[in-house]
Short mmCIF file of C-alpha atoms and ligand atoms in Angstrom, two decimals:
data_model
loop_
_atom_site.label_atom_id
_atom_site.label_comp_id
_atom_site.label_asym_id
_atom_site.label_seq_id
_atom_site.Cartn_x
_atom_site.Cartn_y
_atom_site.Cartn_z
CA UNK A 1 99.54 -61.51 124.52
CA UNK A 2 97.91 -64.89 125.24
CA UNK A 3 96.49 -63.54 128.77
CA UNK A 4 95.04 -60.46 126.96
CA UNK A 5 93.27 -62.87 124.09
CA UNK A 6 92.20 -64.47 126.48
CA UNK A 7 90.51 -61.39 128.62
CA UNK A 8 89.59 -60.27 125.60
CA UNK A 9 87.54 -63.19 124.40
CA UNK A 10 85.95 -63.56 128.17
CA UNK A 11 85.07 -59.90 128.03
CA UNK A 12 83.06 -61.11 124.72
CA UNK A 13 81.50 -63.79 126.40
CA UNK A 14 80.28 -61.74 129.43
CA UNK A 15 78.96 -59.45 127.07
CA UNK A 16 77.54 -61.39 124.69
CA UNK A 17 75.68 -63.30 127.89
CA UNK A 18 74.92 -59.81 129.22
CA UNK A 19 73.19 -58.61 126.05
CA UNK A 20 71.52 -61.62 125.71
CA UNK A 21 69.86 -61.41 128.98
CA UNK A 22 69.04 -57.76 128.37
CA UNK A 23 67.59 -58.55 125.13
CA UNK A 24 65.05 -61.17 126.70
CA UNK A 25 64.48 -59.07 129.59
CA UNK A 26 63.45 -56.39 127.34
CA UNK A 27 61.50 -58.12 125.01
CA UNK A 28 59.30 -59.65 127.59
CA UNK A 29 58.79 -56.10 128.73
CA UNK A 30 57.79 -55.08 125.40
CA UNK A 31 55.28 -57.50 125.07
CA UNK A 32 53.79 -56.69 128.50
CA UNK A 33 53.26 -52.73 127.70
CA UNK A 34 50.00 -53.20 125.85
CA UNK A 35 48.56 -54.40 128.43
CA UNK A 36 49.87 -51.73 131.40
CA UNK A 37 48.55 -49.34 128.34
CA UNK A 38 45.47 -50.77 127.06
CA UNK A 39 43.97 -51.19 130.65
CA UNK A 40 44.95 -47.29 131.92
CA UNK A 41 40.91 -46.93 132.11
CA UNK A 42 40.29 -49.60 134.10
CA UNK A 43 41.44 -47.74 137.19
CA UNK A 44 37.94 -45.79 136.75
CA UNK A 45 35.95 -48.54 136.83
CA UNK A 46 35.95 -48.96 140.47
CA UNK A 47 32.35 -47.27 139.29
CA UNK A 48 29.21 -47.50 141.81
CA UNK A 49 29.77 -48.46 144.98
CA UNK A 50 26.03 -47.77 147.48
CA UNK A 51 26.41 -47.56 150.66
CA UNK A 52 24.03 -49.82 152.10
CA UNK A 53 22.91 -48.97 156.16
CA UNK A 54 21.06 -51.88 158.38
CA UNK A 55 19.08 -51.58 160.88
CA UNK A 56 17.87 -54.79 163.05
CA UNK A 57 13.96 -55.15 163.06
CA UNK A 58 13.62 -57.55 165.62
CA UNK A 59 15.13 -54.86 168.19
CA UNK A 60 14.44 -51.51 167.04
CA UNK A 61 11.28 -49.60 164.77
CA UNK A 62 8.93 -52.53 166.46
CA UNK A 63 5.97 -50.05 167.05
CA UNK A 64 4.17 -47.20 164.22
CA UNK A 65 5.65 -43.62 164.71
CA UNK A 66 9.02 -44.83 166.42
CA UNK A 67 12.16 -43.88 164.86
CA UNK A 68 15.74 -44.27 164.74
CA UNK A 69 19.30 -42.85 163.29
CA UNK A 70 21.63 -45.02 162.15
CA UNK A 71 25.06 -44.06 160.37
CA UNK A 72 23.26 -41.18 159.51
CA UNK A 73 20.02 -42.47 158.05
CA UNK A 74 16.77 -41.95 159.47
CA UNK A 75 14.51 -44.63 159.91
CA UNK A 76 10.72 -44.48 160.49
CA UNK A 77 8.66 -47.18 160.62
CA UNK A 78 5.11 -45.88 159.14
CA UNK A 79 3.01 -48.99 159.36
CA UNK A 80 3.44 -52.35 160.45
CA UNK A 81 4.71 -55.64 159.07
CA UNK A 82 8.29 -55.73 157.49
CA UNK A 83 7.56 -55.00 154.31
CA UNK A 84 10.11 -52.31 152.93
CA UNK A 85 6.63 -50.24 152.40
CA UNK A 86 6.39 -49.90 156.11
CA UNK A 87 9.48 -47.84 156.60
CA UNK A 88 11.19 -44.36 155.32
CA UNK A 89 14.78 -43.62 155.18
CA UNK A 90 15.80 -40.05 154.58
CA UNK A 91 19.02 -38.23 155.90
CA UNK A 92 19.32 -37.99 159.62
CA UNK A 93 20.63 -33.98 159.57
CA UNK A 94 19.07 -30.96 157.74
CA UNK A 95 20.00 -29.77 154.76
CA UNK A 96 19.71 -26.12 156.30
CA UNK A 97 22.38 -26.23 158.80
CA UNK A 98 22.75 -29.98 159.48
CA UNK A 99 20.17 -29.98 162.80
CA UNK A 100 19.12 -33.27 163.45
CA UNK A 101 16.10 -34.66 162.38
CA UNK A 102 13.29 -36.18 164.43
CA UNK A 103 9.71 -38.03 163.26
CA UNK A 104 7.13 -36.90 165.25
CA UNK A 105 4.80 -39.36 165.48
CA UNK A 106 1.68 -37.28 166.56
CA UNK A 107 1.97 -35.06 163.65
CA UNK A 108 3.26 -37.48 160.98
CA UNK A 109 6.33 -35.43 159.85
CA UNK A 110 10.05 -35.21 160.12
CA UNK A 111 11.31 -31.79 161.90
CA UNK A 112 14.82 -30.24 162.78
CA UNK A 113 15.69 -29.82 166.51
CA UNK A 114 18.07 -26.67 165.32
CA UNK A 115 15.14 -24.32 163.71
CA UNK A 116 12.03 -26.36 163.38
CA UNK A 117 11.67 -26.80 159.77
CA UNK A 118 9.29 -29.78 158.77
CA UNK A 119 9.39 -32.42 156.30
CA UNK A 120 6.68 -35.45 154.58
CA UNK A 121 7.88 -39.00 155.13
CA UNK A 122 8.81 -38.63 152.14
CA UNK A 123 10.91 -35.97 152.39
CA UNK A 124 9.32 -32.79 151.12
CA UNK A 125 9.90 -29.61 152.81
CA UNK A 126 6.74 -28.37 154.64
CA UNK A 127 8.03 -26.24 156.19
CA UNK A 128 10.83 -23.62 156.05
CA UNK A 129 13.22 -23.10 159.18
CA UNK A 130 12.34 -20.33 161.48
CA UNK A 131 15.43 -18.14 161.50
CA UNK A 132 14.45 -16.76 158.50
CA UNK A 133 16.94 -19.14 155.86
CA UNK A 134 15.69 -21.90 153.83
CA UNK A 135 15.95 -25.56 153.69
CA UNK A 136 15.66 -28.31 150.56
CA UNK A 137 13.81 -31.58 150.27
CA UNK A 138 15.37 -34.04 151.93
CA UNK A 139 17.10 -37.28 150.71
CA UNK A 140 15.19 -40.16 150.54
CA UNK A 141 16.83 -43.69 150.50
CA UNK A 142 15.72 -47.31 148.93
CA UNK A 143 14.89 -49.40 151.41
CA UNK A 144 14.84 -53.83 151.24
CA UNK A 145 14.02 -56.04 153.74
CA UNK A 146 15.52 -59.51 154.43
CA UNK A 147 14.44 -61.66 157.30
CA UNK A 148 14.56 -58.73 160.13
CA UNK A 149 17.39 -56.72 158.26
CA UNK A 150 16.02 -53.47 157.01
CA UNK A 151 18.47 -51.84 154.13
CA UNK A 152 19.06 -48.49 153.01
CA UNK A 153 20.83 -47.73 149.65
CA UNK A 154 22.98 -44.80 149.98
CA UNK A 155 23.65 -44.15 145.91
S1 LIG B 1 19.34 -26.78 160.70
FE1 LIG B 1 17.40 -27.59 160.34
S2 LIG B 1 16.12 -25.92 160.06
FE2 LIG B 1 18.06 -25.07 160.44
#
């Protein structure tokens, strides 16, 4: 009878230790779930994130009329200096059927290698592609300049 008092009362403390430690446990949990709650929107707020594509002016676009792709951005330089003024950035593929774009120089306009349609600097359709479908103005991308790093803004 002793021995089982004895159980007894340990089987009390255990459990009385047990709850205890629950009972904290818990409570600290409780206290957290506003916040895990509260802050379910702020897995949207990644928000805005532009893609921004470089191109190095001390190696490439040195002369008027030359061109280049990069990451798929087209880059023209239009004048000189490195002012962001000097330059266009559009897409580098057609909106038609994703030809690639060129800037030809002599004729101061963007066309597709795939079906020839033509664009402005600025992106403007001039003209439609020759297999009879039709194309859309093109994107057209901010540009910055810093030291010989020209930037395009993807948004
Ligand atoms: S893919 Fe450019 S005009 Fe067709």
């Amino acid at each position: 009878m002793e021995r089982n008092e004895f159980i007894k009362s340990l089987g009390l403390g255990i459990a009385l230790v047990c709850t205890g430690s629950c009972m904290s446990g818990c409570g600290g949990s409780k206290s957290d779930d506003p916040a895990p709650g509260g802050g379910g929107g702020g897995g949207g707020g990644g928000g805005n994130t532009n893609t921004k594509v470089n191109i190095d002016l001390a190696s490439q676009l040195l002369s008027v009329g030359s061109f280049a792709t990069v990451s798929g951005v087209l880059f023209v330089r239009l004048a000189t200096g490195n002012a962001a003024s000097s330059f266009t950035a559009t897409q580098a593929t057609c909106p038609h059927q994703g030809g690639a774009l060129n800037w030809i120089a002599a004729s101061n306009l963007i066309q597709c290698a795939l079906h020839s349609s033509q664009y402005t600097a600025g992106g403007a359709i001039l003209k439609q592609p020759n297999d009879g479908g039709s194309t859309a103005a093109l994107k057209v991308y901010s540009l910055a300049v810093s030291g010989t790093t020209l930037t395009a803004t993807l948004s």
